[in-house]
Amino acid sequence: MTLRAPAAAAVLTATVLLGLAPQAAAAPVPQPQAATAEHRAAAAQAATAPDTLATLSRFFAREGRVSPTAAQPRIEGEAIPVNHLSPDFVAGRADASVARPEFLASQAVSSDGQRAALWTARTETGWQVVNIATGDDEFRYARLGAAKLPGGTVFREPQIDAWYVAGGGRVLPLDEDAVRAVGAGGTTLGAYRVRVAEAYGDKLPGSQYAERGAAGGFAESGGSDSRPGPVPGGLPAGAGAGALALAGAGVLLRRSRRRAAP
């Protein structure tokens, strides 16, 4: 994959510059299957909370491009639902959708133009921002998917950091990782199910792989620069290597590896 500079830098830098202490992620709970106006309002409230904006200021200032006081982060637009590959689909369960909602994403912008995605999810203690990721992948691929297949479901296969849009029995690629996985012309939904079942079927929650504690770092073989990702269904959003928390605020930070769409 082609990494977007400077997002591929080590997450340790963020740890030092932000001065945050690691903290366990909020316990995962089932996410709403539809983003209602109430859910979007809750996500907006979490994204614009003073503690969140203060954390964003430090996040945008982590490489010295702007000072924390000058960052002046703002939230643009409303939160959008983000879907990931569904473990039920991987397991071959009848009538399972190819993807399921994982979180709502809100777009944050700093005064110098940097962008980040706030991942907001429903937790045991209510709606919280559980991760901050560099760039605007969630919003860019939502636009690309709507243009490529209107009415389709845009989703991410996090194990290889690939983005697709599905609809009408087809799965179409939206980025270079997806092209490598299913070809430039995409594939049928059935063929995609066969591929992901072969890749991840023995690594679902409850498998020996997951019980060994390996579920946070699986990546398909075939490329040393593939972005590691969680096993389907095996995470609270934002958990895993490189996750940092603002003590008392429940805000996790991860400097995600991003790359441009082809």
Backbone as CSV, one residue per row, in Angstrom:
resi,resn,N_x,N_y,N_z,CA_x,CA_y,CA_z,C_x,C_y,C_z
1,MET,0.844,-1.187,0.000,0.000,0.000,0.000,0.877,1.233,0.000
2,THR,0.355,2.332,-0.431,1.057,3.606,-0.408,0.620,4.381,0.815
3,LEU,1.537,4.626,1.721,1.196,5.288,2.967,1.155,6.788,2.789
4,ARG,0.187,7.418,3.440,0.059,8.860,3.360,0.910,9.497,4.440
5,ALA,1.946,10.215,4.072,2.781,10.912,5.046,1.991,12.093,5.606
6,PRO,2.136,12.388,6.930,3.024,11.687,7.844,2.297,10.651,8.679
7,ALA,1.158,10.135,8.226,0.325,9.286,9.064,0.952,7.955,9.393
8,ALA,1.994,7.531,8.685,2.579,6.229,8.950,3.646,6.276,10.031
9,ALA,3.888,7.402,10.659,4.895,7.511,11.715,4.482,6.681,12.919
10,ALA,5.447,6.373,13.781,5.189,5.496,14.925,4.197,6.121,15.884
11,VAL,3.325,5.254,16.450,2.334,5.756,17.401,2.993,6.203,18.697
12,LEU,4.232,5.731,18.938,4.919,6.145,20.155,5.092,7.648,20.199
13,THR,5.273,8.287,19.048,5.413,9.736,19.007,4.191,10.413,19.597
14,ALA,3.014,9.898,19.254,1.795,10.478,19.803,1.740,10.301,21.309
15,THR,2.234,9.153,21.800,2.235,8.907,23.239,3.056,9.962,23.958
16,VAL,4.255,10.233,23.423,5.155,11.185,24.075,4.618,12.601,23.993
17,LEU,4.207,13.017,22.803,3.805,14.402,22.611,2.501,14.737,23.307
18,LEU,1.586,13.780,23.353,0.305,14.060,23.981,0.336,13.843,25.480
19,GLY,1.336,13.095,25.952,1.455,12.867,27.379,0.291,12.089,27.947
20,LEU,-0.201,11.093,27.201,-1.358,10.346,27.645,-0.943,8.991,28.199
21,ALA,-1.741,8.488,29.122,-1.462,7.184,29.713,-2.372,6.135,29.092
22,PRO,-1.837,4.925,28.762,-2.683,3.875,28.220,-3.809,3.548,29.186
23,GLN,-4.967,3.244,28.627,-6.141,2.956,29.448,-7.017,1.982,28.676
24,ALA,-7.632,1.065,29.370,-8.468,0.063,28.707,-9.612,0.733,27.979
25,ALA,-9.963,0.172,26.822,-11.086,0.694,26.061,-12.390,0.380,26.754
26,ALA,-13.399,1.199,26.483,-14.715,0.912,27.015,-15.198,-0.420,26.472
27,ALA,-15.943,-1.155,27.302,-16.417,-2.473,26.900,-17.289,-2.356,25.662
28,PRO,-17.084,-3.272,24.682,-17.888,-3.201,23.462,-19.319,-3.620,23.725
29,VAL,-20.233,-2.938,23.119,-21.646,-3.293,23.198,-22.188,-3.272,21.777
30,PRO,-23.297,-3.959,21.499,-23.852,-3.942,20.148,-24.163,-2.518,19.702
31,GLN,-23.810,-2.215,18.467,-24.055,-0.887,17.924,-25.404,-0.847,17.215
32,PRO,-26.034,0.315,17.174,-27.315,0.435,16.466,-27.171,0.026,15.008
33,GLN,-28.192,-0.626,14.476,-28.149,-1.071,13.086,-28.532,0.034,12.106
34,ALA,-29.001,1.142,12.630,-29.325,2.297,11.796,-28.958,3.560,12.573
35,ALA,-28.407,4.533,11.868,-28.005,5.790,12.501,-29.200,6.738,12.517
36,THR,-29.903,6.788,13.629,-31.060,7.658,13.747,-30.612,9.079,14.063
37,ALA,-31.548,10.007,13.988,-31.246,11.396,14.337,-30.774,11.490,15.785
38,GLU,-31.342,10.667,16.646,-30.943,10.669,18.057,-29.499,10.197,18.211
39,HIS,-29.123,9.155,17.462,-27.755,8.655,17.543,-26.766,9.685,17.017
40,ARG,-27.107,10.338,15.901,-26.213,11.353,15.343,-26.054,12.528,16.303
41,ALA,-27.135,12.892,16.972,-27.063,13.989,17.933,-26.155,13.612,19.101
42,ALA,-26.254,12.358,19.559,-25.404,11.906,20.659,-23.944,11.891,20.240
43,ALA,-23.688,11.453,18.993,-22.315,11.451,18.489,-21.779,12.870,18.378
44,ALA,-22.611,13.795,17.912,-22.187,15.191,17.791,-21.866,15.786,19.153
45,GLN,-22.671,15.448,20.137,-22.434,15.967,21.485,-21.099,15.457,22.022
46,ALA,-20.804,14.170,21.794,-19.534,13.613,22.259,-18.357,14.225,21.506
47,ALA,-18.527,14.449,20.190,-17.434,14.974,19.379,-17.101,16.425,19.707
48,THR,-18.077,17.177,20.159,-17.855,18.602,20.434,-17.688,18.898,21.917
49,ALA,-17.594,17.866,22.731,-17.395,18.071,24.169,-16.053,18.774,24.413
50,PRO,-15.957,19.605,25.424,-14.699,20.321,25.695,-13.493,19.402,25.830
51,ASP,-13.638,18.270,26.530,-12.499,17.359,26.678,-12.061,16.801,25.331
52,THR,-13.023,16.509,24.458,-12.680,15.990,23.135,-11.930,17.040,22.317
53,LEU,-12.410,18.262,22.324,-11.752,19.329,21.562,-10.353,19.616,22.111
54,ALA,-10.190,19.526,23.428,-8.866,19.728,24.013,-7.905,18.627,23.567
55,THR,-8.400,17.380,23.526,-7.580,16.275,23.054,-7.244,16.446,21.584
56,LEU,-8.211,16.887,20.785,-7.959,17.139,19.366,-6.877,18.192,19.171
57,SER,-6.888,19.222,19.997,-5.864,20.266,19.888,-4.473,19.665,20.044
58,ARG,-4.304,18.800,21.031,-3.006,18.162,21.239,-2.701,17.167,20.123
59,PHE,-3.726,16.489,19.635,-3.539,15.529,18.553,-3.019,16.229,17.293
60,PHE,-3.638,17.328,16.928,-3.205,18.055,15.731,-1.834,18.714,15.931
61,ALA,-1.464,18.960,17.187,-0.186,19.629,17.463,0.962,18.652,17.669
62,ARG,0.697,17.350,17.519,1.680,16.349,17.942,2.988,16.405,17.159
63,GLU,2.992,16.919,15.936,4.222,16.983,15.137,4.740,18.410,14.990
64,GLY,4.198,19.319,15.760,4.682,20.683,15.732,4.199,21.518,14.578
65,ARG,3.226,20.988,13.814,2.724,21.752,12.667,1.892,22.948,13.115
66,VAL,1.329,22.848,14.287,0.522,23.924,14.846,0.580,23.773,16.355
67,SER,0.443,24.857,17.081,0.473,24.762,18.536,-0.900,24.327,19.047
68,PRO,-0.954,23.732,20.237,-2.246,23.325,20.776,-3.239,24.474,20.889
69,THR,-2.756,25.662,21.245,-3.670,26.793,21.387,-4.137,27.327,20.044
70,ALA,-3.313,27.149,18.992,-3.672,27.663,17.679,-4.434,26.643,16.824
71,ALA,-4.490,25.379,17.263,-5.122,24.331,16.457,-6.600,24.608,16.217
72,GLN,-7.292,25.074,17.247,-8.706,25.448,17.157,-9.534,24.434,16.354
73,PRO,-9.566,23.180,16.784,-10.289,22.157,16.016,-11.782,22.440,15.976
74,ARG,-12.379,22.052,14.857,-13.822,22.183,14.689,-14.359,20.909,14.050
75,ILE,-15.636,20.658,14.214,-16.286,19.497,13.623,-17.084,19.955,12.408
76,GLU,-16.825,19.318,11.266,-17.518,19.681,10.028,-18.575,18.634,9.674
77,GLY,-19.781,19.091,9.368,-20.836,18.176,8.941,-21.345,17.318,10.079
78,GLU,-22.221,16.368,9.732,-22.769,15.483,10.751,-22.066,14.137,10.705
79,ALA,-22.245,13.379,11.773,-21.620,12.062,11.872,-22.217,11.113,10.835
80,ILE,-21.366,10.231,10.300,-21.823,9.243,9.336,-21.567,7.840,9.886
81,PRO,-22.414,6.868,9.561,-22.165,5.491,10.006,-21.031,4.868,9.211
82,VAL,-20.206,4.079,9.869,-19.103,3.373,9.221,-19.287,1.880,9.455
83,ASN,-19.262,1.125,8.377,-19.479,-0.316,8.435,-18.181,-1.077,8.253
84,HIS,-18.077,-2.211,8.952,-16.966,-3.135,8.777,-17.498,-4.494,8.348
85,LEU,-16.633,-5.302,7.774,-16.972,-6.664,7.400,-17.607,-7.384,8.586
86,SER,-18.730,-8.029,8.353,-19.483,-8.667,9.430,-18.959,-10.067,9.727
87,PRO,-18.719,-10.394,10.999,-18.304,-11.761,11.348,-19.386,-12.786,11.027
88,ASP,-20.655,-12.384,11.081,-21.723,-13.314,10.716,-21.640,-13.679,9.240
89,PHE,-21.291,-12.719,8.404,-21.120,-12.981,6.977,-19.936,-13.919,6.759
90,VAL,-18.824,-13.664,7.457,-17.649,-14.524,7.348,-17.985,-15.952,7.760
91,ALA,-18.793,-16.080,8.809,-19.165,-17.400,9.315,-20.179,-18.108,8.421
92,GLY,-20.729,-17.400,7.437,-21.674,-18.015,6.521,-23.073,-18.168,7.066
93,ARG,-23.442,-17.345,8.046,-24.779,-17.443,8.606,-25.826,-16.953,7.618
94,ALA,-26.935,-17.652,7.579,-27.985,-17.355,6.601,-28.477,-15.923,6.739
95,ASP,-28.646,-15.257,5.617,-29.187,-13.903,5.538,-28.311,-12.847,6.202
96,ALA,-27.069,-13.179,6.522,-26.175,-12.185,7.138,-25.760,-11.150,6.098
97,SER,-25.779,-9.881,6.479,-25.305,-8.818,5.601,-23.777,-8.852,5.529
98,VAL,-23.233,-8.347,4.434,-21.793,-8.363,4.260,-21.088,-7.487,5.293
99,ALA,-21.775,-6.474,5.793,-21.143,-5.540,6.729,-22.101,-5.195,7.851
100,ARG,-21.527,-4.690,8.932,-22.353,-4.242,10.052,-21.808,-2.916,10.576
101,PRO,-22.657,-2.076,11.153,-22.198,-0.789,11.688,-21.226,-0.990,12.849
102,GLU,-20.126,-0.252,12.825,-19.141,-0.330,13.902,-19.105,0.933,14.750
103,PHE,-19.299,2.096,14.125,-19.248,3.353,14.866,-19.779,4.455,13.960
104,LEU,-19.941,5.648,14.534,-20.237,6.848,13.762,-18.959,7.680,13.688
105,ALA,-18.702,8.264,12.537,-17.493,9.064,12.356,-17.866,10.528,12.175
106,SER,-17.152,11.399,12.908,-17.308,12.838,12.767,-15.989,13.404,12.256
107,GLN,-16.060,14.342,11.318,-14.855,14.896,10.716,-14.359,16.112,11.490
108,ALA,-13.118,16.018,11.962,-12.492,17.116,12.689,-11.455,17.787,11.800
109,VAL,-11.393,19.112,11.855,-10.463,19.889,11.036,-9.763,20.905,11.931
110,SER,-8.453,21.047,11.750,-7.699,22.021,12.534,-7.562,23.312,11.737
111,SER,-7.055,24.337,12.401,-6.919,25.646,11.760,-5.946,25.619,10.598
112,ASP,-4.992,24.658,10.590,-4.019,24.584,9.497,-4.425,23.562,8.444
113,GLY,-5.656,23.041,8.520,-6.164,22.157,7.477,-6.008,20.681,7.723
114,GLN,-5.357,20.276,8.812,-5.265,18.859,9.113,-6.668,18.293,9.362
115,ARG,-6.840,17.023,9.005,-8.136,16.372,9.194,-7.972,15.078,9.977
116,ALA,-9.007,14.752,10.717,-9.020,13.512,11.482,-10.464,13.037,11.608
117,ALA,-10.615,11.756,11.867,-11.938,11.172,12.067,-12.106,10.789,13.528
118,LEU,-13.161,11.288,14.130,-13.521,10.892,15.485,-14.467,9.703,15.383
119,TRP,-14.079,8.575,15.976,-14.939,7.402,15.986,-15.773,7.442,17.261
120,THR,-17.070,7.511,17.119,-17.962,7.573,18.270,-18.831,6.327,18.294
121,ALA,-18.887,5.660,19.443,-19.631,4.414,19.568,-20.453,4.423,20.845
122,ARG,-21.471,3.606,20.848,-22.263,3.425,22.063,-21.532,2.449,22.970
123,THR,-21.269,2.869,24.198,-20.576,2.034,25.169,-21.499,1.782,26.354
124,GLU,-21.006,1.052,27.325,-21.800,0.760,28.515,-22.153,2.022,29.279
125,THR,-21.387,3.076,29.073,-21.633,4.333,29.784,-22.188,5.417,28.870
126,GLY,-22.674,5.029,27.699,-23.249,5.999,26.778,-22.367,6.201,25.560
127,TRP,-22.730,7.172,24.725,-21.978,7.451,23.505,-20.676,8.160,23.856
128,GLN,-19.559,7.635,23.323,-18.249,8.205,23.591,-17.409,8.206,22.324
129,VAL,-16.472,9.148,22.242,-15.441,9.100,21.213,-14.421,8.062,21.673
130,VAL,-14.256,7.004,20.880,-13.388,5.901,21.286,-12.087,5.860,20.495
131,ASN,-11.953,6.707,19.479,-10.716,6.707,18.703,-10.620,7.986,17.880
132,ILE,-9.394,8.426,17.642,-9.136,9.515,16.705,-8.142,8.997,15.686
133,ALA,-8.505,9.033,14.416,-7.638,8.531,13.350,-7.326,9.653,12.373
134,THR,-6.084,9.716,11.935,-5.687,10.759,11.003,-6.388,10.599,9.658
135,GLY,-6.546,11.710,8.947,-7.074,11.673,7.596,-8.593,11.684,7.534
136,ASP,-9.100,11.420,6.325,-10.544,11.509,6.108,-11.083,10.294,5.352
137,ASP,-10.454,9.132,5.538,-10.852,7.929,4.803,-12.350,7.652,4.896
138,GLU,-12.895,7.694,6.100,-14.297,7.328,6.296,-15.231,8.157,5.418
139,PHE,-14.932,9.426,5.281,-15.801,10.340,4.540,-15.512,10.262,3.036
140,ARG,-14.245,10.117,2.689,-13.865,10.055,1.281,-14.421,8.791,0.627
141,TYR,-14.296,7.660,1.318,-14.796,6.422,0.718,-16.318,6.361,0.720
142,ALA,-16.948,7.023,1.659,-18.410,7.108,1.616,-18.851,7.841,0.351
143,ARG,-18.141,8.915,0.000,-18.476,9.659,-1.225,-18.171,8.828,-2.475
144,LEU,-17.012,8.155,-2.477,-16.640,7.342,-3.629,-17.635,6.206,-3.844
145,GLY,-18.045,5.560,-2.751,-18.981,4.456,-2.857,-20.336,4.891,-3.366
146,ALA,-20.814,6.047,-2.889,-22.112,6.558,-3.340,-22.077,6.897,-4.824
147,ALA,-20.926,7.374,-5.304,-20.808,7.705,-6.723,-20.675,6.451,-7.583
148,LYS,-19.975,5.441,-7.061,-19.717,4.237,-7.852,-20.917,3.308,-7.893
149,LEU,-21.647,3.216,-6.768,-22.799,2.321,-6.705,-23.857,2.973,-5.814
150,PRO,-24.651,3.883,-6.378,-25.657,4.584,-5.568,-26.561,3.604,-4.830
151,GLY,-26.748,3.868,-3.546,-27.582,3.002,-2.730,-26.864,1.796,-2.166
152,GLY,-25.586,1.612,-2.529,-24.830,0.471,-2.027,-24.356,0.682,-0.599
153,THR,-23.808,-0.370,-0.017,-23.272,-0.325,1.341,-21.755,-0.202,1.277
154,VAL,-21.226,0.907,1.752,-19.782,1.111,1.813,-19.277,0.462,3.102
155,PHE,-18.216,-0.323,2.984,-17.684,-0.972,4.184,-16.182,-1.187,4.054
156,ARG,-15.562,-1.427,5.196,-14.124,-1.642,5.269,-13.846,-3.066,5.743
157,GLU,-12.849,-3.678,5.121,-12.314,-4.955,5.600,-11.052,-4.601,6.375
158,PRO,-11.151,-4.465,7.706,-10.043,-3.865,8.467,-8.774,-4.705,8.474
159,GLN,-8.891,-6.012,8.258,-7.705,-6.856,8.302,-6.679,-6.477,7.240
160,ILE,-7.130,-5.954,6.112,-6.201,-5.522,5.056,-6.405,-4.055,4.703
161,ASP,-7.186,-3.344,5.502,-7.454,-1.921,5.305,-8.000,-1.653,3.904
162,ALA,-8.954,-2.477,3.472,-9.546,-2.347,2.145,-10.966,-1.817,2.259
163,TRP,-11.352,-0.957,1.312,-12.679,-0.364,1.277,-13.433,-0.819,0.040
164,TYR,-14.715,-1.133,0.225,-15.567,-1.632,-0.856,-16.931,-0.952,-0.796
165,VAL,-17.699,-1.172,-1.879,-19.117,-0.869,-1.857,-19.825,-2.105,-2.397
166,ALA,-20.899,-2.528,-1.725,-21.623,-3.738,-2.093,-23.073,-3.414,-2.403
167,GLY,-23.602,-4.114,-3.379,-25.008,-3.943,-3.741,-25.322,-4.733,-4.989
168,GLY,-26.570,-5.188,-5.115,-26.960,-5.928,-6.298,-26.189,-7.209,-6.508
169,GLY,-25.747,-7.841,-5.426,-25.002,-9.084,-5.539,-23.559,-8.925,-5.947
170,ARG,-23.034,-7.686,-5.961,-21.652,-7.416,-6.339,-20.910,-6.721,-5.207
171,VAL,-19.601,-6.905,-5.186,-18.708,-6.200,-4.275,-17.658,-5.514,-5.129
172,LEU,-17.623,-4.182,-5.091,-16.735,-3.399,-5.942,-15.648,-2.725,-5.095
173,PRO,-14.421,-2.653,-5.608,-13.321,-2.058,-4.838,-13.351,-0.538,-4.882
174,LEU,-12.913,0.070,-3.783,-12.810,1.526,-3.718,-11.382,2.009,-3.510
175,ASP,-10.453,1.092,-3.225,-9.056,1.488,-3.038,-8.145,0.388,-3.560
176,GLU,-6.852,0.642,-3.505,-5.886,-0.281,-4.102,-5.830,-1.615,-3.368
177,ASP,-6.025,-1.620,-2.056,-6.026,-2.878,-1.319,-7.213,-3.740,-1.724
178,ALA,-8.354,-3.107,-1.932,-9.532,-3.845,-2.375,-9.350,-4.373,-3.794
179,VAL,-8.697,-3.589,-4.664,-8.417,-4.052,-6.026,-7.561,-5.309,-5.985
180,ARG,-6.547,-5.316,-5.116,-5.704,-6.507,-5.001,-6.501,-7.707,-4.509
181,ALA,-7.520,-7.450,-3.693,-8.288,-8.550,-3.111,-9.326,-9.121,-4.065
182,VAL,-10.024,-8.254,-4.812,-11.153,-8.728,-5.628,-11.037,-8.367,-7.103
183,GLY,-9.954,-7.681,-7.483,-9.794,-7.284,-8.873,-10.435,-5.940,-9.151
184,ALA,-10.008,-5.305,-10.214,-10.489,-3.962,-10.542,-11.974,-3.950,-10.850
185,GLY,-12.495,-5.052,-11.382,-13.913,-5.118,-11.715,-14.789,-5.634,-10.604
186,GLY,-14.188,-5.936,-9.452,-14.962,-6.451,-8.335,-15.267,-7.929,-8.476
187,THR,-16.178,-8.410,-7.668,-16.526,-9.824,-7.659,-17.969,-9.985,-7.222
188,THR,-18.460,-11.206,-7.271,-19.812,-11.454,-6.786,-19.794,-11.544,-5.269
189,LEU,-20.957,-11.330,-4.680,-21.058,-11.430,-3.222,-20.692,-12.829,-2.756
190,GLY,-21.109,-13.838,-3.512,-20.796,-15.214,-3.148,-19.308,-15.494,-3.181
191,ALA,-18.627,-15.005,-4.223,-17.188,-15.219,-4.321,-16.450,-14.466,-3.213
192,TYR,-16.943,-13.302,-2.864,-16.309,-12.542,-1.774,-16.472,-13.290,-0.455
193,ARG,-17.637,-13.890,-0.237,-17.843,-14.656,0.992,-16.856,-15.821,1.076
194,VAL,-16.634,-16.502,-0.054,-15.678,-17.610,-0.066,-14.292,-17.101,0.322
195,ARG,-13.898,-15.943,-0.229,-12.558,-15.411,0.061,-12.378,-15.080,1.525
196,VAL,-13.353,-14.359,2.110,-13.187,-13.951,3.507,-13.360,-15.135,4.450
197,ALA,-14.163,-16.120,4.072,-14.297,-17.308,4.909,-12.979,-18.072,4.959
198,GLU,-12.294,-18.158,3.812,-10.996,-18.825,3.781,-9.953,-18.049,4.572
199,ALA,-10.032,-16.718,4.504,-9.030,-15.888,5.173,-9.241,-15.810,6.681
200,TYR,-10.502,-15.705,7.111,-10.770,-15.390,8.511,-11.662,-16.397,9.240
201,GLY,-12.152,-17.413,8.545,-13.119,-18.311,9.160,-12.632,-19.006,10.409
202,ASP,-11.319,-19.259,10.501,-10.775,-19.934,11.688,-10.239,-18.940,12.708
203,LYS,-10.543,-17.658,12.525,-10.025,-16.621,13.422,-11.137,-15.772,14.029
204,LEU,-12.355,-16.255,13.949,-13.489,-15.518,14.510,-13.488,-15.592,16.032
205,PRO,-14.242,-14.711,16.701,-14.355,-14.794,18.155,-14.793,-16.195,18.588
206,GLY,-14.113,-16.704,19.617,-14.398,-18.044,20.095,-13.475,-19.101,19.520
207,SER,-12.711,-18.740,18.481,-11.779,-19.695,17.885,-10.536,-19.811,18.764
208,GLN,-9.726,-20.857,18.498,-8.481,-21.006,19.240,-7.557,-19.825,18.987
209,TYR,-7.612,-19.282,17.771,-6.796,-18.112,17.431,-7.135,-16.951,18.345
210,ALA,-8.435,-16.675,18.496,-8.856,-15.565,19.345,-8.540,-15.837,20.807
211,GLU,-8.715,-17.089,21.237,-8.459,-17.417,22.637,-6.983,-17.309,22.997
212,ARG,-6.095,-17.421,21.993,-4.666,-17.235,22.262,-4.308,-15.768,22.428
213,GLY,-5.283,-14.883,22.236,-5.017,-13.454,22.385,-4.448,-12.821,21.147
214,ALA,-4.535,-13.498,19.994,-3.958,-12.970,18.761,-4.936,-12.143,17.960
215,ALA,-6.150,-11.974,18.459,-7.209,-11.392,17.639,-7.012,-9.920,17.327
216,GLY,-6.058,-9.251,17.929,-5.872,-7.841,17.635,-4.861,-7.566,16.546
217,GLY,-4.138,-8.591,16.050,-3.048,-8.304,15.142,-3.029,-9.128,13.888
218,PHE,-4.157,-9.662,13.489,-4.179,-10.510,12.302,-4.131,-9.691,11.030
219,ALA,-3.327,-10.119,10.085,-3.348,-9.545,8.746,-3.158,-10.683,7.759
220,GLU,-3.803,-10.575,6.598,-3.635,-11.601,5.588,-2.178,-11.697,5.178
221,SER,-1.748,-12.904,4.821,-0.393,-13.084,4.329,-0.293,-12.507,2.929
222,GLY,0.938,-12.234,2.504,1.124,-11.792,1.134,1.641,-10.381,1.006
223,GLY,1.878,-9.695,2.122,2.409,-8.336,2.015,2.860,-7.836,3.356
224,SER,4.137,-7.475,3.478,4.652,-7.040,4.766,4.126,-5.683,5.162
225,ASP,3.595,-4.918,4.193,3.125,-3.583,4.535,1.606,-3.540,4.665
226,SER,0.945,-4.720,4.747,-0.493,-4.713,5.017,-0.725,-4.192,6.416
227,ARG,-1.772,-3.430,6.579,-2.061,-2.870,7.882,-2.725,-3.923,8.755
228,PRO,-2.155,-4.263,9.924,-2.812,-5.218,10.806,-4.177,-4.695,11.207
229,GLY,-5.085,-5.594,11.439,-6.420,-5.193,11.857,-7.024,-6.257,12.739
230,PRO,-8.141,-5.961,13.374,-8.762,-6.907,14.281,-9.502,-7.996,13.529
231,VAL,-9.622,-9.141,14.156,-10.483,-10.189,13.643,-11.918,-9.684,13.638
232,PRO,-12.739,-10.046,12.645,-14.117,-9.562,12.635,-14.819,-9.813,13.954
233,GLY,-15.380,-8.764,14.513,-16.120,-8.893,15.763,-15.239,-8.930,16.995
234,GLY,-13.918,-8.769,16.827,-13.023,-8.971,17.944,-12.535,-7.712,18.615
235,LEU,-13.182,-6.585,18.462,-12.667,-5.363,19.046,-13.775,-4.530,19.633
236,PRO,-13.430,-3.724,20.650,-14.155,-2.472,20.759,-13.450,-1.502,19.827
237,ALA,-14.200,-0.628,19.159,-13.589,0.273,18.194,-12.490,1.074,18.853
238,GLY,-11.319,1.119,18.201,-10.218,1.913,18.707,-9.283,1.168,19.622
239,ALA,-9.614,-0.090,19.988,-8.731,-0.836,20.865,-7.579,-1.400,20.062
240,GLY,-6.546,-1.866,20.756,-5.453,-2.537,20.081,-4.172,-1.729,20.152
241,ALA,-3.160,-2.187,19.424,-1.853,-1.555,19.469,-1.946,-0.100,19.071
242,GLY,-1.276,0.761,19.827,-1.248,2.173,19.485,-2.414,2.956,20.028
243,ALA,-3.308,2.314,20.771,-4.446,3.041,21.323,-4.023,3.741,22.597
244,LEU,-4.394,4.988,22.727,-4.053,5.791,23.887,-5.320,6.423,24.426
245,ALA,-5.329,6.735,25.707,-6.546,7.287,26.280,-6.268,8.559,27.051
246,LEU,-7.199,9.481,26.970,-7.159,10.677,27.790,-7.766,10.305,29.130
247,ALA,-6.963,10.321,30.171,-7.415,9.860,31.475,-8.694,10.548,31.892
248,GLY,-9.704,9.746,32.220,-10.966,10.281,32.705,-11.941,10.647,31.618
249,ALA,-11.512,10.722,30.367,-12.420,11.158,29.312,-12.828,10.035,28.379
250,GLY,-12.129,8.896,28.445,-12.487,7.772,27.617,-12.217,7.982,26.139
251,VAL,-11.319,8.890,25.785,-11.026,9.158,24.382,-9.754,8.420,24.000
252,LEU,-9.858,7.490,23.057,-8.703,6.733,22.608,-8.144,7.353,21.341
253,LEU,-6.818,7.336,21.214,-6.169,7.898,20.034,-5.371,6.810,19.338
254,ARG,-5.498,6.723,18.036,-4.621,5.858,17.291,-4.209,6.569,16.016
255,ARG,-2.921,6.614,15.770,-2.429,7.231,14.532,-2.525,6.183,13.446
256,SER,-3.639,6.132,12.772,-3.886,5.109,11.775,-3.043,5.322,10.532
257,ARG,-2.666,4.224,9.882,-1.963,4.286,8.615,-2.990,4.541,7.526
258,ARG,-2.790,5.578,6.763,-3.744,5.956,5.723,-3.022,6.016,4.382
259,ARG,-3.771,5.818,3.335,-3.191,5.987,2.019,-4.258,6.480,1.064
260,ALA,-3.790,7.108,0.003,-4.713,7.720,-0.942,-5.395,6.664,-1.789
261,ALA,-6.602,6.965,-2.218,-7.304,6.082,-3.140,-6.653,6.188,-4.514
262,PRO,-6.712,5.087,-5.292,-6.102,5.147,-6.622,-6.866,6.091,-7.525
